[in-house]
Structures are given as C-alpha cells and as structure tokens.
Short mmCIF file of C-alpha atoms in Angstrom, two decimals:
data_model
loop_
_atom_site.label_atom_id
_atom_site.label_comp_id
_atom_site.label_asym_id
_atom_site.label_seq_id
_atom_site.Cartn_x
_atom_site.Cartn_y
_atom_site.Cartn_z
CA MET A 1 -12.92 -0.41 20.83
CA VAL A 2 -12.16 1.90 23.76
CA LEU A 3 -8.46 1.78 22.83
CA TYR A 4 -9.18 2.89 19.27
CA LEU A 5 -11.42 5.72 20.48
CA LEU A 6 -8.76 6.88 22.94
CA VAL A 7 -6.10 6.79 20.23
CA THR A 8 -8.36 8.82 17.95
CA ALA A 9 -9.10 11.38 20.67
CA PHE A 10 -5.44 11.68 21.72
CA THR A 11 -4.08 12.09 18.20
CA VAL A 12 -6.82 14.57 17.24
CA LEU A 13 -5.91 16.56 20.36
CA MET A 14 -2.29 16.69 19.19
CA ALA A 15 -3.47 17.64 15.70
CA TYR A 16 -5.25 20.64 17.23
CA PHE A 17 -1.84 22.23 17.92
CA VAL A 18 -0.63 21.74 14.35
CA ASN A 19 -0.99 24.73 12.06
CA GLY A 20 0.30 24.60 8.50
CA VAL A 21 -0.84 28.11 7.58
CA TYR A 22 2.27 30.18 8.14
CA THR A 23 5.35 31.30 6.22
CA ARG A 24 7.96 28.59 6.16
CA LYS A 25 11.61 29.58 6.56
CA PRO A 26 13.71 28.88 3.46
CA TYR A 27 16.62 26.48 3.44
CA ILE A 28 19.83 28.01 4.70
CA ALA A 29 23.46 26.96 4.72
CA GLY A 30 24.14 24.27 7.27
CA GLY A 31 20.60 22.94 7.40
CA ARG A 32 17.01 24.04 7.81
CA ILE A 33 16.31 25.75 11.13
CA PRO A 34 12.69 26.14 12.30
CA ARG A 35 11.67 29.74 11.84
CA ASN A 36 9.29 30.14 14.71
CA ARG A 37 7.57 28.51 17.66
CA GLN A 38 4.68 27.26 15.53
CA GLU A 39 6.96 25.30 13.26
CA MET A 40 8.58 23.68 16.26
CA LEU A 41 5.14 22.79 17.61
CA ASN A 42 4.21 21.30 14.25
CA LEU A 43 7.30 19.11 14.21
CA VAL A 44 6.75 17.94 17.78
CA PHE A 45 3.06 17.14 17.45
CA LEU A 46 3.32 15.60 13.99
CA ALA A 47 6.09 13.38 15.33
CA GLY A 48 3.85 12.52 18.27
CA ILE A 49 0.94 11.58 16.02
CA PHE A 50 3.22 9.49 13.84
CA THR A 51 4.66 7.67 16.85
CA VAL A 52 1.22 6.73 18.17
CA LEU A 53 -0.15 5.57 14.81
CA PHE A 54 2.99 3.69 13.84
CA SER A 55 3.30 1.98 17.22
CA LEU A 56 -0.31 0.82 17.39
CA SER A 57 -0.07 -0.67 13.91
CA ALA A 58 3.42 -2.16 14.23
CA LEU A 59 2.77 -3.85 17.58
CA ARG A 60 -0.43 -5.62 16.52
CA ILE A 61 -0.65 -9.34 15.95
CA GLY A 62 -3.47 -11.19 14.22
CA ILE A 63 -5.33 -7.91 13.66
CA GLY A 64 -6.85 -7.49 10.22
CA ASN A 65 -8.83 -9.99 8.20
CA ASP A 66 -5.82 -10.98 6.11
CA TYR A 67 -3.04 -10.81 8.72
CA TRP A 68 -2.33 -14.53 8.83
CA THR A 69 -2.96 -14.89 5.12
CA TYR A 70 -0.19 -12.36 4.54
CA ARG A 71 2.09 -14.30 6.88
CA TYR A 72 1.68 -17.49 4.85
CA GLN A 73 2.14 -15.57 1.61
CA PHE A 74 5.45 -14.27 2.96
CA LEU A 75 6.57 -17.88 3.40
CA HIS A 76 5.58 -18.71 -0.18
CA ILE A 77 7.48 -15.68 -1.46
CA ILE A 78 10.66 -16.86 0.26
CA SER A 79 10.30 -20.54 -0.65
CA GLY A 80 9.03 -19.92 -4.18
CA ASP A 81 6.92 -23.08 -4.01
CA THR A 82 3.64 -21.31 -4.80
CA GLU A 83 2.81 -18.40 -7.08
CA VAL A 84 1.90 -15.30 -5.08
CA SER A 85 -0.12 -12.55 -6.75
CA PHE A 86 1.57 -9.68 -4.89
CA GLU A 87 3.27 -6.94 -6.88
CA ILE A 88 7.02 -6.98 -7.36
CA GLY A 89 7.76 -4.11 -4.98
CA PHE A 90 6.08 -5.78 -2.04
CA LYS A 91 7.70 -9.12 -2.85
CA ALA A 92 11.11 -7.43 -2.90
CA LEU A 93 10.42 -5.80 0.47
CA VAL A 94 9.48 -9.16 1.99
CA ILE A 95 12.58 -10.86 0.59
CA VAL A 96 14.92 -8.12 1.84
CA LEU A 97 13.42 -7.89 5.32
CA GLN A 98 13.21 -11.65 5.81
CA GLY A 99 16.79 -11.92 4.62
CA LEU A 100 17.96 -9.30 7.11
CA PHE A 101 15.88 -10.29 10.13
CA GLY A 102 15.32 -13.99 9.62
CA TYR A 103 12.96 -16.44 7.97
CA ASP A 104 9.28 -16.07 8.94
CA ASN A 105 9.92 -12.82 10.81
CA TYR A 106 6.60 -11.54 9.54
CA ARG A 107 6.24 -8.92 12.28
CA ILE A 108 9.07 -6.84 10.84
CA VAL A 109 7.28 -6.73 7.48
CA PHE A 110 4.09 -5.45 9.08
CA ALA A 111 6.12 -2.96 11.10
CA ALA A 112 7.86 -1.65 7.96
CA MET A 113 4.54 -1.20 6.18
CA ALA A 114 3.10 0.49 9.27
CA PHE A 115 6.04 2.91 9.30
CA LEU A 116 5.73 3.80 5.62
CA THR A 117 1.93 4.01 5.60
CA SER A 118 1.76 6.25 8.68
CA LEU A 119 4.57 8.45 7.35
CA PHE A 120 2.99 9.03 3.93
CA PHE A 121 -0.47 9.59 5.39
CA ILE A 122 0.65 12.20 7.93
CA LYS A 123 2.93 14.02 5.48
CA GLY A 124 0.22 14.02 2.81
CA LEU A 125 -2.50 15.27 5.17
CA PHE A 126 -0.26 18.07 6.41
CA ASP A 127 0.91 19.18 2.97
CA SER A 128 -2.53 19.47 1.33
CA SER A 129 -4.81 20.54 4.19
CA ASP A 130 -6.03 24.06 4.93
CA TRP A 131 -7.28 23.02 8.38
CA PHE A 132 -5.17 20.18 9.69
CA VAL A 133 -7.07 19.21 12.82
CA MET A 134 -10.36 18.84 10.91
CA THR A 135 -8.61 16.98 8.10
CA PHE A 136 -6.97 14.61 10.56
CA PHE A 137 -10.21 14.03 12.47
CA LEU A 138 -12.05 13.15 9.26
CA PHE A 139 -9.18 10.87 8.26
CA MET A 140 -9.37 8.93 11.53
CA ALA A 141 -13.17 8.89 11.71
CA SER A 142 -13.44 7.66 8.12
CA GLY A 143 -11.49 4.55 9.10
CA PHE A 144 -8.58 4.99 6.69
CA TYR A 145 -6.01 4.45 9.42
CA PHE A 146 -7.73 1.54 11.13
CA MET A 147 -8.44 -0.23 7.85
CA SER A 148 -4.73 -0.05 7.05
CA PHE A 149 -4.40 -2.92 9.55
CA SER A 150 -5.97 -4.99 6.77
CA ASN A 151 -5.06 -4.83 3.08
CA VAL A 152 -1.69 -3.33 3.98
CA ARG A 153 -0.51 -3.02 0.37
CA TYR A 154 -3.70 -1.26 -0.71
CA TYR A 155 -3.73 1.26 2.11
CA PHE A 156 -0.05 1.96 1.59
CA ALA A 157 -0.96 2.88 -1.99
CA ILE A 158 -3.69 5.22 -0.69
CA ALA A 159 -1.18 6.80 1.68
CA VAL A 160 1.18 7.50 -1.22
CA CYS A 161 -1.76 9.09 -3.08
CA ALA A 162 -2.38 11.39 -0.12
CA TYR A 163 1.22 12.53 -0.41
CA ALA A 164 1.54 12.59 -4.20
CA ILE A 165 -1.55 14.67 -4.97
CA LYS A 166 0.28 17.86 -3.97
CA PHE A 167 2.38 17.49 -7.11
CA VAL A 168 -0.81 17.71 -9.19
CA PHE A 169 -1.53 21.10 -7.65
CA GLN A 170 2.04 22.17 -8.32
CA ARG A 171 1.63 20.95 -11.92
CA ASN A 172 4.68 18.80 -11.36
CA HIS A 173 3.11 15.90 -13.21
CA VAL A 174 6.35 13.97 -13.63
CA SER A 175 6.84 13.70 -9.87
CA PHE A 176 3.16 12.82 -9.41
CA VAL A 177 3.32 10.00 -11.95
CA LEU A 178 6.60 8.66 -10.55
CA TRP A 179 5.19 8.46 -7.04
CA ILE A 180 2.07 6.68 -8.28
CA VAL A 181 4.17 4.24 -10.29
CA PHE A 182 6.16 3.60 -7.11
CA ALA A 183 2.90 2.89 -5.23
CA ALA A 184 1.84 0.56 -8.05
CA LEU A 185 4.82 -1.65 -7.21
CA PHE A 186 2.81 -2.50 -4.09
CA HIS A 187 -0.78 -2.36 -5.43
CA LYS A 188 -1.36 -1.86 -9.15
CA SER A 189 -4.93 -0.57 -8.74
CA VAL A 190 -3.42 2.78 -7.78
CA LEU A 191 -2.54 3.44 -11.44
CA LEU A 192 -6.13 4.53 -12.06
CA VAL A 193 -5.52 7.69 -10.02
CA ILE A 194 -3.19 9.06 -12.69
CA PRO A 195 -6.05 9.80 -15.12
CA ALA A 196 -8.60 10.31 -12.30
CA TYR A 197 -6.60 12.96 -10.42
CA LEU A 198 -5.43 14.77 -13.55
CA ILE A 199 -8.95 14.88 -15.03
CA ALA A 200 -10.31 16.09 -11.69
CA TYR A 201 -7.71 18.85 -11.61
CA TYR A 202 -8.24 20.16 -15.13
CA LEU A 203 -12.01 19.63 -15.41
CA LYS A 204 -13.90 22.91 -14.97
CA TRP A 205 -17.68 22.98 -14.81
CA THR A 206 -19.35 25.19 -17.40
CA LYS A 207 -22.38 24.92 -19.63
CA ARG A 208 -20.13 23.18 -22.14
CA THR A 209 -18.93 20.46 -19.76
CA VAL A 210 -21.92 19.73 -17.50
CA TRP A 211 -23.22 17.18 -20.03
CA LEU A 212 -20.34 14.91 -19.00
CA VAL A 213 -22.18 13.96 -15.79
CA PRO A 214 -25.25 12.32 -17.40
CA ALA A 215 -23.02 10.91 -20.13
CA ALA A 216 -20.82 9.16 -17.54
CA CYS A 217 -23.86 7.81 -15.70
CA LEU A 218 -25.34 6.49 -18.93
CA ALA A 219 -22.07 4.92 -20.04
CA LEU A 220 -21.71 3.04 -16.74
CA ALA A 221 -25.34 1.95 -16.76
CA LEU A 222 -25.22 0.59 -20.32
CA GLY A 223 -21.60 -0.55 -20.48
CA LYS A 224 -21.63 -3.23 -17.80
CA THR A 225 -20.43 -6.03 -20.10
CA VAL A 226 -17.64 -3.96 -21.63
CA PHE A 227 -16.33 -2.64 -18.32
CA ARG A 228 -16.34 -6.09 -16.73
CA ARG A 229 -14.35 -7.53 -19.63
CA LEU A 230 -11.78 -4.75 -19.22
CA MET A 231 -11.54 -5.39 -15.49
CA PHE A 232 -10.83 -9.06 -15.92
CA VAL A 233 -7.93 -8.25 -18.24
CA PHE A 234 -6.15 -6.76 -15.21
CA TYR A 235 -7.67 -9.06 -12.56
CA PRO A 236 -8.43 -12.38 -14.29
CA TYR A 237 -8.29 -14.34 -11.03
CA TYR A 238 -11.20 -12.29 -9.59
CA GLU A 239 -13.71 -13.55 -12.16
CA GLY A 240 -16.29 -15.74 -10.48
CA ASP A 241 -14.86 -15.12 -6.99
CA LEU A 242 -17.65 -15.56 -4.43
CA ILE A 243 -16.42 -12.63 -2.33
CA LEU A 244 -14.94 -10.16 -4.80
CA ASP A 245 -16.95 -10.76 -7.98
CA VAL A 246 -20.31 -9.69 -6.59
CA GLU A 247 -22.60 -6.75 -7.22
CA ARG A 248 -23.11 -4.52 -4.20
CA VAL A 249 -24.83 -1.15 -3.96
CA SER A 250 -23.18 0.75 -1.12
CA TYR A 251 -25.98 2.99 0.11
CA VAL A 252 -23.87 4.32 2.99
CA ASN A 253 -21.11 5.48 0.65
CA ILE A 254 -23.64 6.95 -1.76
CA ALA A 255 -25.19 8.88 1.13
CA LYS A 256 -21.77 10.15 2.28
CA CYS A 257 -20.79 11.36 -1.19
CA LEU A 258 -24.21 12.90 -1.73
CA ALA A 259 -24.05 14.75 1.60
CA VAL A 260 -20.58 16.10 0.75
CA LEU A 261 -21.86 17.14 -2.68
CA ILE A 262 -24.82 19.01 -1.20
CA LEU A 263 -22.64 20.84 1.34
CA SER A 264 -20.18 21.71 -1.42
CA MET A 265 -22.91 22.97 -3.75
CA ILE A 266 -24.36 25.23 -1.05
CA TYR A 267 -21.02 27.01 -0.66
CA TYR A 268 -19.59 26.33 -4.10
CA ARG A 269 -19.03 29.97 -5.04
CA LYS A 270 -17.42 30.93 -1.76
CA GLY A 271 -15.52 27.79 -0.84
CA ILE A 272 -14.68 25.97 -4.04
CA LYS A 273 -14.88 27.97 -7.26
CA GLY A 274 -11.51 29.39 -8.20
CA ASN A 275 -9.66 27.21 -5.69
CA SER A 276 -7.94 24.54 -7.80
CA ARG A 277 -7.41 22.19 -4.86
CA ALA A 278 -11.02 22.40 -3.69
CA GLU A 279 -12.27 22.02 -7.26
CA THR A 280 -10.15 18.88 -7.67
CA PHE A 281 -11.52 17.29 -4.50
CA PHE A 282 -15.05 18.34 -5.48
CA ASN A 283 -14.66 16.53 -8.80
CA LEU A 284 -13.21 13.44 -7.14
CA ASN A 285 -16.23 13.25 -4.84
CA LEU A 286 -18.52 13.54 -7.86
CA PHE A 287 -16.61 10.76 -9.64
CA ALA A 288 -17.00 8.52 -6.58
CA LEU A 289 -20.72 9.26 -6.32
CA ILE A 290 -21.24 8.31 -9.97
CA LEU A 291 -19.23 5.10 -9.58
CA TYR A 292 -21.01 4.06 -6.39
CA SER A 293 -24.40 4.72 -7.98
CA PHE A 294 -23.93 3.39 -11.52
CA GLY A 295 -20.76 1.27 -11.37
CA TYR A 296 -21.80 -0.95 -8.49
CA TYR A 297 -21.00 -4.03 -10.58
CA ILE A 298 -17.32 -3.09 -10.78
CA LEU A 299 -15.02 -5.34 -8.76
CA GLU A 300 -14.32 -3.85 -5.36
CA THR A 301 -15.98 -0.53 -6.20
CA SER A 302 -15.21 0.76 -2.72
CA ARG A 303 -11.51 0.17 -3.26
CA ILE A 304 -11.54 2.17 -6.47
CA CYS A 305 -13.62 4.93 -4.93
CA ASN A 306 -11.47 5.15 -1.79
CA TYR A 307 -8.78 6.79 -3.90
CA MET A 308 -11.36 9.48 -4.64
CA VAL A 309 -13.23 9.81 -1.34
CA LEU A 310 -9.87 10.35 0.32
CA GLY A 311 -10.46 13.88 -0.96
CA HIS A 312 -13.27 14.32 1.58
CA VAL A 313 -10.74 14.91 4.33
CA PHE A 314 -9.46 17.95 2.39
CA LEU A 315 -12.66 19.17 0.72
CA ILE A 316 -14.91 19.38 3.78
CA PRO A 317 -12.48 21.51 5.84
CA ALA A 318 -11.87 23.76 2.83
CA VAL A 319 -15.60 24.40 2.50
CA LEU A 320 -16.22 24.85 6.23
CA ARG A 321 -13.44 27.42 6.55
CA LYS A 322 -15.03 29.60 3.87
CA ILE A 323 -18.47 29.83 5.51
CA GLU A 324 -18.76 33.44 6.56
CA ASP A 325 -21.93 33.31 8.65
CA LYS A 326 -20.86 32.22 12.15
CA ARG A 327 -24.09 30.39 12.93
CA GLN A 328 -24.05 28.47 9.68
CA LYS A 329 -20.38 27.65 10.15
CA ALA A 330 -20.98 26.39 13.69
CA PHE A 331 -24.01 24.36 12.58
CA PHE A 332 -22.33 22.61 9.66
CA THR A 333 -19.04 22.11 11.51
CA GLY A 334 -20.87 20.55 14.44
CA SER A 335 -23.00 18.43 12.14
CA VAL A 336 -19.93 17.11 10.33
CA ILE A 337 -18.17 16.26 13.59
CA LEU A 338 -21.22 14.46 15.00
CA ALA A 339 -21.87 12.57 11.76
CA TYR A 340 -18.30 11.35 11.42
CA ALA A 341 -18.00 10.52 15.12
CA ALA A 342 -21.14 8.39 14.82
CA TYR A 343 -19.74 6.77 11.68
CA LEU A 344 -16.52 5.88 13.53
CA VAL A 345 -18.42 4.30 16.42
CA VAL A 346 -20.58 2.21 14.08
CA PHE A 347 -17.50 1.24 12.08
CA LEU A 348 -15.70 0.06 15.21
CA ILE A 349 -18.73 -1.85 16.45
CA LYS A 350 -18.80 -3.76 13.17
CA SER A 351 -15.03 -4.24 13.13
CA ARG A 352 -15.32 -7.53 15.02
CA GLU A 353 -16.80 -9.12 11.90
CA SER A 354 -14.72 -11.66 9.99
CA THR A 355 -14.49 -9.33 6.99
CA VAL A 356 -12.70 -6.69 9.11
CA MET A 357 -11.32 -8.31 12.29
CA LEU A 358 -9.93 -5.21 14.00
CA LEU A 359 -11.20 -6.22 17.43
CA PRO A 360 -10.18 -7.27 19.95
CA TYR A 361 -6.80 -5.56 19.66
CA LEU A 362 -3.91 -7.92 20.35
CA THR A 363 -0.20 -7.14 20.56
CA TRP A 364 2.91 -9.32 20.47
CA LEU A 365 4.65 -6.94 22.87
CA PHE A 366 3.94 -8.96 26.00
CA THR A 367 3.94 -12.44 24.48
#
C-alpha cells in the first residue's frame, strides 16, 4: 500500500508542473519545435508520469483478480481448444505478441496493454483538462489507474474514452465514433458511450427538458424486466451468474455522484453554464447518479457508470477554478482533496480482497 501511495504522491508532484493552458506553437517545416519553456516542461513531466505508471503496471505479476485467468485464456486463444469470450481485437493482439515473443509469454501482453492504457489515459487527461494537476490527482485517487491492473480490456476501453471525448467537443463525431469502435474491439461495452456522450453534449437543461430526469428514473424503476432482457441479448452468458448477475445498490457511488452534483449546482451559473465541456461532464454525472439509484439491477452497473463518472476528473476541477470567492475556493478545494485522499486510502486497504487483489504488489523483475 505504501508503494501505491508513494507512486500517487510522486506522479501528482510531477503533474503539478504540467500546464496545458498556453498557446501551442503551430506545426512548422521540418517538425514541431516546442515554443516555450512550459511546453518543454509539459513534455518532460508527462513523459515522467507515463514512465512511472507504465513501469509499475508492466512489471507486475499476479496482481489483479483476473491476472492468472487472463494467462490461461491466452493459452486457449493460441491453442483454439476452448472458446474464449474476448473481443476480436484483444485476441488478435494476443496472437501477434505470442507469435513474436513466444508461446505463453503472457507478461509481454500485460506490458503492451499497460503501455497503451497509460498512454491513452495521460493523453486524454491532458487534452481535456483545465487544471491538470487536480484532474490527475482525482484520476489516481479514484482508483482508475490501479484498477487497470484488473480487467485490462475494460480499463483500456475507458482510457480510449478519456482520449476520444475531445472529438465530441470538437464536433468531430466521425473521429469520436471510430475511436470508440476501435476500443470496442477490446471491450464491446464501450459502445454505449457513443449515445451517452453525444446526448450529454447536446442536452441543454431548460424548462422544456427538465422533465427528462423524472422520466428516466421512472423508466428504469418500472422497466426492470425489459432492460434485463435487452442486456442478456448482448451478454447471454452473464444470466444467472452468481457474481455478475446480482442486484447491488452502490451507496458509496451514489454519494459520490450526489456530492459532485451538489457542488456543481452551487456554482452552475459560474462554472458550468455556457461551457460545453463542463455541461457534458455535468450531464454524465447526472446519468450515472440515475443509473446507480434506479438501475441497480443492471449487470455490472459500476462498469457502465465508470464511463460516465470518468467525467468527475474533468468536471470538479472546472467548477473549482471558477469559484471567485477565495475562502470558498480554498474550502471546497481542500474538502475535495481530503475526501478523495481518504477514498484512495480506503480503496487500497480493501484492495487485498479476492475481488480486487492489488496487494501485496509483486514484480517479475527480480525473479
């Protein structure tokens, strides 16, 4: 646990020196030359953060509740003796890497996924954040990075979402959809973000649209049978599963989304209204809150909502930066830091459990 806390502290310290709010130098003949000292600092410290996160993930062994399960699935993919439910993109990656580096060289597969996941996460956080150090701190404290040690395909898909959402803001919907389709080659659940992100971007709250909130809550509350039938069309092998096909109300996640909603509502006019990015993340948080509260029966609700609560790491800094009163800004900023730091500690304490298995950290480096 101490290692993970030190990694978090060290990478957040490097993130402190990253500043994306400046004028970028255009491309010139012969290559792109950094315009100023800040851009050079950004490149150096972003590279440093990437190196730390990639290395910690790539050098692990047996870390993550499905690490060894993945290893055996790799063997089945190569031998073809057993049907594996992985998507075609991930299967192709396994086949190529095992062909290049040798049969049962599972560590290279985990290393490749660690490289890609860390790269997309860092690039996505930098591109869409107004306050990088706070965004990065919330990202680490929320457990997105550490949970990528498990469910590697799923968290790779989330990482691609973090990168691809910038194309929504640019209204480059073709690029956005193509990136999400690419991510779906590794985890098909990511396809739901295409309608979710686009609706969140275009939905504006007025007297004519506010009725959609109670309507969505009512539909989820009354449509349990219909929604479950639809889910099992895409995930038929989950039906009746003792672990996945269960109803859970996540009070912690409801509380998190509700707290973010309250903070956002307090400063909605100053920090959100008129800012298309902030409005999008505000809507995604609202969607997640509704799903957690009324769609608790949906398979792996947290997985679906993670695509939406990822927006917290962008929304909270955007709101905090717009608080004009210095005392209020200091109070809410401090409260957010303390709350998320406490959440990280509790998360790491529980990470020894068999459903997470992030501790103790083990590496193949010295074996």
